[in-house]
Amino acid sequence: MTTQTKFGLLFAAIIAVAGCGGPVLDINTPSELHQSQATEVLARTAVAPARNVRRHQISSTVDRVAWRVRAASHSICIELQLPYERCEEVRTAQINVETYNNDPNAYADLDGNIGLHGGLVRISGSDDEIAAVLAHEFAHVMYGHVDSKMNNTLVGMTIGAGLASAFAENDPRMTEGLVELGGDIGSTAYSVEMEVEADRTAIYILKRAGFRPTAMRDTIVRLSREDVRRQASGMGSVGFLQTHPSNDWRVAHILSAIEDAEYGVPLIIAVY
């Protein structure tokens, strides 16, 4: 069996077994119009200037929007009839503001808590954009995306180890490579879908909380431009875009979700 065939088997097996951690929302493919608009949006959408929030004001800036985002997130979680424990995590999640971390990033962790870096708050153009990031992370919590990604990683490593025992012929380097590759494939299984789900749900959270639904679009545009600036100056990538990849396809979904939210199209659960 060729190496290419082994990798193909590994990928197919991981996707098949990791299916239980797959998409939760029923999401249609963006229209051709939204797909054609995505590149233009990233290149030409006007966003407000960065506010350069002072360090001593970062926590209070987050606090004044967080309670509204949390309440709206919990309301939508209950409305979607997601598992009780997920909605409780949304209600009780700690929001840890890492004031001195200058990397524009945010994340949800395995304990259902949310981290927000000072660098992201500092370059925001409005409270609505801070709300958009928080809403996105609360959506990851309500759908259990972090748990699913971790489980998929472990599934991938296990399948990689199984293939290694069958085909590696006692080659330690090949065994290590297959286990590592399996983990990498597992960690990315459905990752794009998870980001689309979090974006779409965040837009509905923003609307319910009284913030601009377009703030999710503006946040991605702002961070994409900041990423280009940082890489050009040798400062490295924007953390949020490393853990939450941005591309035309994702922006097309955001445009579609903004339109759906404005027209009152409900979120629909596909799998749980």
Tab-separated table of C-alpha atoms in Angstrom:
chain	number	residue	atom	x	y	z
A	1	MET	CA	0.000	0.000	0.000
A	2	THR	CA	1.395	3.392	-0.993
A	3	THR	CA	1.959	6.222	1.474
A	4	GLN	CA	-0.652	8.277	-0.352
A	5	THR	CA	-3.201	5.501	0.083
A	6	LYS	CA	-2.428	5.265	3.802
A	7	PHE	CA	-2.952	9.004	4.234
A	8	GLY	CA	-6.201	8.754	2.297
A	9	LEU	CA	-7.428	5.980	4.580
A	10	LEU	CA	-6.409	7.988	7.627
A	11	PHE	CA	-8.280	11.093	6.483
A	12	ALA	CA	-11.429	9.156	5.526
A	13	ALA	CA	-11.467	7.201	8.783
A	14	ILE	CA	-11.083	10.295	10.945
A	15	ILE	CA	-13.831	12.220	9.175
A	16	ALA	CA	-16.155	9.219	9.432
A	17	VAL	CA	-15.556	8.603	13.134
A	18	ALA	CA	-15.454	12.302	14.069
A	19	GLY	CA	-18.866	12.863	12.520
A	20	CYS	CA	-20.483	12.930	15.957
A	21	GLY	CA	-18.662	16.206	16.541
A	22	GLY	CA	-19.775	17.658	13.241
A	23	PRO	CA	-21.976	20.614	12.368
A	24	VAL	CA	-24.860	21.555	14.663
A	25	LEU	CA	-26.640	24.211	12.601
A	26	ASP	CA	-28.435	23.712	9.324
A	27	ILE	CA	-26.534	26.213	7.178
A	28	ASN	CA	-27.194	26.821	3.503
A	29	THR	CA	-24.416	27.532	1.033
A	30	PRO	CA	-24.043	31.321	0.575
A	31	SER	CA	-25.617	32.722	-2.559
A	32	GLU	CA	-23.475	33.519	-5.580
A	33	LEU	CA	-24.009	37.207	-4.778
A	34	HIS	CA	-22.597	36.833	-1.272
A	35	GLN	CA	-19.694	34.793	-2.591
A	36	SER	CA	-18.902	37.441	-5.183
A	37	GLN	CA	-19.152	40.221	-2.568
A	38	ALA	CA	-16.795	38.589	-0.056
A	39	THR	CA	-13.496	39.623	-1.645
A	40	GLU	CA	-14.762	43.166	-2.149
A	41	VAL	CA	-15.890	43.343	1.476
A	42	LEU	CA	-12.461	42.330	2.786
A	43	ALA	CA	-10.743	44.845	0.512
A	44	ARG	CA	-13.047	47.858	0.636
A	45	THR	CA	-15.374	47.848	3.648
A	46	ALA	CA	-14.836	51.017	5.666
A	47	VAL	CA	-14.350	50.373	9.382
A	48	ALA	CA	-14.052	52.887	12.207
A	49	PRO	CA	-10.541	53.894	13.298
A	50	ALA	CA	-9.005	51.827	16.094
A	51	ARG	CA	-9.895	53.382	19.446
A	52	ASN	CA	-6.497	52.655	21.022
A	53	VAL	CA	-8.199	51.824	24.313
A	54	ARG	CA	-5.910	52.658	27.236
A	55	ARG	CA	-4.689	49.706	29.250
A	56	HIS	CA	-6.491	50.741	32.439
A	57	GLN	CA	-9.777	50.972	30.498
A	58	ILE	CA	-9.626	47.567	28.785
A	59	SER	CA	-11.429	45.548	31.482
A	60	SER	CA	-14.184	48.129	31.938
A	61	THR	CA	-14.665	48.285	28.159
A	62	VAL	CA	-15.291	44.536	28.106
A	63	ASP	CA	-17.461	44.584	31.235
A	64	ARG	CA	-19.920	47.132	29.891
A	65	VAL	CA	-20.877	44.910	26.949
A	66	ALA	CA	-20.298	41.413	28.354
A	67	TRP	CA	-23.494	41.160	30.420
A	68	ARG	CA	-25.677	41.951	27.416
A	69	VAL	CA	-23.869	39.438	25.214
A	70	ARG	CA	-24.045	36.747	27.891
A	71	ALA	CA	-27.784	37.269	28.435
A	72	ALA	CA	-28.532	37.122	24.705
A	73	SER	CA	-26.300	34.048	24.254
A	74	HIS	CA	-28.030	32.202	27.083
A	75	SER	CA	-31.450	33.144	25.702
A	76	ILE	CA	-30.589	31.781	22.251
A	77	CYS	CA	-29.033	28.632	23.739
A	78	ILE	CA	-32.296	27.900	25.588
A	79	GLU	CA	-34.371	28.769	22.526
A	80	LEU	CA	-32.396	26.305	20.387
A	81	GLN	CA	-32.958	23.634	23.059
A	82	LEU	CA	-29.267	22.859	23.282
A	83	PRO	CA	-28.156	20.634	26.182
A	84	TYR	CA	-28.784	22.171	29.588
A	85	GLU	CA	-25.148	21.899	30.622
A	86	ARG	CA	-24.049	23.932	27.600
A	87	CYS	CA	-26.487	26.718	28.386
A	88	GLU	CA	-25.330	26.672	32.012
A	89	GLU	CA	-21.740	27.069	30.829
A	90	VAL	CA	-22.814	30.128	28.858
A	91	ARG	CA	-24.514	31.544	31.960
A	92	THR	CA	-21.567	30.919	34.295
A	93	ALA	CA	-18.554	31.266	31.974
A	94	GLN	CA	-15.730	33.401	33.282
A	95	ILE	CA	-14.471	36.093	30.933
A	96	ASN	CA	-10.762	36.436	31.533
A	97	VAL	CA	-9.371	39.707	30.161
A	98	GLU	CA	-5.618	39.379	29.598
A	99	THR	CA	-4.911	43.087	29.750
A	100	TYR	CA	-1.175	42.901	29.070
A	101	ASN	CA	-1.375	40.465	26.145
A	102	ASN	CA	-1.008	42.595	23.016
A	103	ASP	CA	-1.867	39.833	20.524
A	104	PRO	CA	-5.340	40.528	19.056
A	105	ASN	CA	-6.930	37.233	20.066
A	106	ALA	CA	-9.806	35.607	21.924
A	107	TYR	CA	-10.677	32.011	22.695
A	108	ALA	CA	-12.978	29.601	24.512
A	109	ASP	CA	-11.324	26.899	26.617
A	110	LEU	CA	-12.147	23.336	27.681
A	111	ASP	CA	-13.728	24.579	30.922
A	112	GLY	CA	-16.245	26.682	29.005
A	113	ASN	CA	-14.561	29.957	29.902
A	114	ILE	CA	-13.587	32.772	27.538
A	115	GLY	CA	-10.295	34.617	27.213
A	116	LEU	CA	-9.932	38.026	25.600
A	117	HIS	CA	-6.588	39.691	24.937
A	118	GLY	CA	-6.006	43.356	25.573
A	119	GLY	CA	-4.575	43.781	22.081
A	120	LEU	CA	-7.926	42.925	20.514
A	121	VAL	CA	-9.793	45.393	22.714
A	122	ARG	CA	-7.224	48.100	22.032
A	123	ILE	CA	-7.635	48.019	18.241
A	124	SER	CA	-11.422	47.678	18.252
A	125	GLY	CA	-13.416	50.406	16.576
A	126	SER	CA	-16.529	50.168	18.760
A	127	ASP	CA	-18.193	48.345	21.636
A	128	ASP	CA	-20.157	46.453	18.978
A	129	GLU	CA	-16.956	44.822	17.734
A	130	ILE	CA	-16.011	43.719	21.252
A	131	ALA	CA	-19.525	42.309	21.564
A	132	ALA	CA	-19.062	40.454	18.266
A	133	VAL	CA	-15.925	38.700	19.505
A	134	LEU	CA	-17.572	37.757	22.804
A	135	ALA	CA	-20.686	36.513	20.992
A	136	HIS	CA	-18.520	34.370	18.710
A	137	GLU	CA	-16.761	32.785	21.699
A	138	PHE	CA	-20.016	32.251	23.598
A	139	ALA	CA	-21.300	30.424	20.514
A	140	HIS	CA	-18.283	28.096	20.655
A	141	VAL	CA	-19.198	27.383	24.285
A	142	MET	CA	-22.881	26.686	23.610
A	143	TYR	CA	-22.087	24.253	20.799
A	144	GLY	CA	-19.273	22.499	22.666
A	145	HIS	CA	-16.854	23.184	19.830
A	146	VAL	CA	-13.730	23.029	21.998
A	147	ASP	CA	-14.711	19.613	23.367
A	148	SER	CA	-15.527	18.379	19.859
A	149	LYS	CA	-12.196	19.561	18.506
A	150	MET	CA	-10.301	17.891	21.343
A	151	ASN	CA	-12.240	14.655	20.865
A	152	ASN	CA	-11.571	14.732	17.134
A	153	THR	CA	-7.856	15.213	17.824
A	154	LEU	CA	-7.804	12.171	20.092
A	155	VAL	CA	-9.791	10.155	17.556
A	156	GLY	CA	-7.296	11.120	14.868
A	157	MET	CA	-4.299	10.144	16.993
A	158	THR	CA	-5.911	6.799	17.848
A	159	ILE	CA	-6.676	6.013	14.214
A	160	GLY	CA	-3.181	7.135	13.233
A	161	ALA	CA	-1.721	4.759	15.823
A	162	GLY	CA	-3.890	1.941	14.473
A	163	LEU	CA	-2.730	2.522	10.923
A	164	ALA	CA	0.852	2.733	12.146
A	165	SER	CA	0.615	-0.679	13.812
A	166	ALA	CA	-0.760	-2.133	10.589
A	167	PHE	CA	1.470	-0.461	8.028
A	168	ALA	CA	4.467	1.206	9.681
A	169	GLU	CA	6.403	-2.061	9.874
A	170	ASN	CA	8.046	-1.161	13.204
A	171	ASP	CA	9.334	2.120	11.824
A	172	PRO	CA	9.279	4.513	14.846
A	173	ARG	CA	9.501	7.628	12.692
A	174	MET	CA	6.590	6.543	10.503
A	175	THR	CA	4.580	5.603	13.582
A	176	GLU	CA	5.190	8.985	15.173
A	177	GLY	CA	4.371	10.721	11.900
A	178	LEU	CA	1.063	8.881	11.439
A	179	VAL	CA	-0.035	9.563	15.023
A	180	GLU	CA	0.859	13.256	14.676
A	181	LEU	CA	-0.808	13.504	11.275
A	182	GLY	CA	-3.907	11.809	12.641
A	183	GLY	CA	-4.103	14.357	15.452
A	184	ASP	CA	-3.669	17.244	13.032
A	185	ILE	CA	-6.378	15.946	10.703
A	186	GLY	CA	-8.695	15.295	13.642
A	187	SER	CA	-8.210	18.781	15.063
A	188	THR	CA	-9.206	20.362	11.763
A	189	ALA	CA	-12.177	18.061	11.089
A	190	TYR	CA	-15.202	20.340	10.771
A	191	SER	CA	-13.165	23.315	12.062
A	192	VAL	CA	-14.348	25.534	9.200
A	193	GLU	CA	-17.953	24.552	9.880
A	194	MET	CA	-17.462	25.355	13.567
A	195	GLU	CA	-16.239	28.860	12.748
A	196	VAL	CA	-19.177	29.427	10.398
A	197	GLU	CA	-21.589	28.238	13.094
A	198	ALA	CA	-20.006	30.546	15.664
A	199	ASP	CA	-20.068	33.522	13.265
A	200	ARG	CA	-23.682	32.938	12.261
A	201	THR	CA	-24.861	32.500	15.829
A	202	ALA	CA	-22.856	35.538	16.966
A	203	ILE	CA	-24.749	37.695	14.481
A	204	TYR	CA	-28.059	36.597	15.987
A	205	ILE	CA	-26.682	37.168	19.496
A	206	LEU	CA	-25.621	40.683	18.521
A	207	LYS	CA	-29.046	41.486	17.155
A	208	ARG	CA	-30.789	40.212	20.285
A	209	ALA	CA	-28.382	42.087	22.563
A	210	GLY	CA	-28.984	45.367	20.744
A	211	PHE	CA	-25.643	45.592	18.940
A	212	ARG	CA	-25.048	45.963	15.199
A	213	PRO	CA	-25.120	42.546	13.448
A	214	THR	CA	-22.622	43.963	10.927
A	215	ALA	CA	-20.040	44.196	13.738
A	216	MET	CA	-19.041	40.569	13.063
A	217	ARG	CA	-18.176	41.506	9.479
A	218	ASP	CA	-16.299	44.620	10.586
A	219	THR	CA	-14.281	42.631	13.126
A	220	ILE	CA	-13.085	40.132	10.526
A	221	VAL	CA	-12.252	42.933	8.084
A	222	ARG	CA	-10.313	44.855	10.745
A	223	LEU	CA	-8.345	41.815	11.918
A	224	SER	CA	-7.581	40.703	8.366
A	225	ARG	CA	-6.054	44.117	7.621
A	226	GLU	CA	-4.182	44.108	10.920
A	227	ASP	CA	-2.818	40.677	10.019
A	228	VAL	CA	-1.474	41.987	6.712
A	229	ARG	CA	0.086	44.982	8.476
A	230	ARG	CA	1.721	42.871	11.152
A	231	GLN	CA	3.148	40.318	8.765
A	232	ALA	CA	4.538	43.073	6.521
A	233	SER	CA	6.301	44.639	9.501
A	234	GLY	CA	7.613	41.319	10.826
A	235	MET	CA	5.372	41.314	13.907
A	236	GLY	CA	3.802	37.919	13.148
A	237	SER	CA	0.194	36.937	12.549
A	238	VAL	CA	-2.921	38.044	14.391
A	239	GLY	CA	-3.723	35.300	16.887
A	240	PHE	CA	-7.474	35.389	16.309
A	241	LEU	CA	-7.021	34.580	12.626
A	242	GLN	CA	-4.647	31.687	13.387
A	243	THR	CA	-7.245	30.020	15.607
A	244	HIS	CA	-10.221	31.361	13.619
A	245	PRO	CA	-9.146	31.245	9.953
A	246	SER	CA	-10.548	33.974	7.735
A	247	ASN	CA	-11.214	33.665	4.028
A	248	ASP	CA	-13.698	34.682	1.357
A	249	TRP	CA	-15.900	31.660	2.098
A	250	ARG	CA	-16.229	32.601	5.748
A	251	VAL	CA	-17.022	36.227	4.886
A	252	ALA	CA	-19.672	35.062	2.392
A	253	HIS	CA	-21.332	33.112	5.212
A	254	ILE	CA	-21.201	36.184	7.453
A	255	LEU	CA	-22.910	38.301	4.776
A	256	SER	CA	-25.556	35.616	4.366
A	257	ALA	CA	-26.146	35.415	8.124
A	258	ILE	CA	-26.470	39.203	8.488
A	259	GLU	CA	-29.137	39.204	5.804
A	260	ASP	CA	-30.965	36.243	7.375
A	261	ALA	CA	-30.908	37.836	10.829
A	262	GLU	CA	-32.288	41.123	9.492
A	263	TYR	CA	-35.115	39.280	7.697
A	264	GLY	CA	-35.924	37.149	10.749
A	265	VAL	CA	-34.836	33.795	9.314
A	266	PRO	CA	-34.409	31.576	12.399
A	267	LEU	CA	-31.413	29.495	13.366
A	268	ILE	CA	-32.209	25.819	12.796
A	269	ILE	CA	-30.560	22.899	14.544
A	270	ALA	CA	-29.549	20.126	12.155
A	271	VAL	CA	-27.740	17.646	14.415
A	272	TYR	CA	-27.411	17.104	18.132
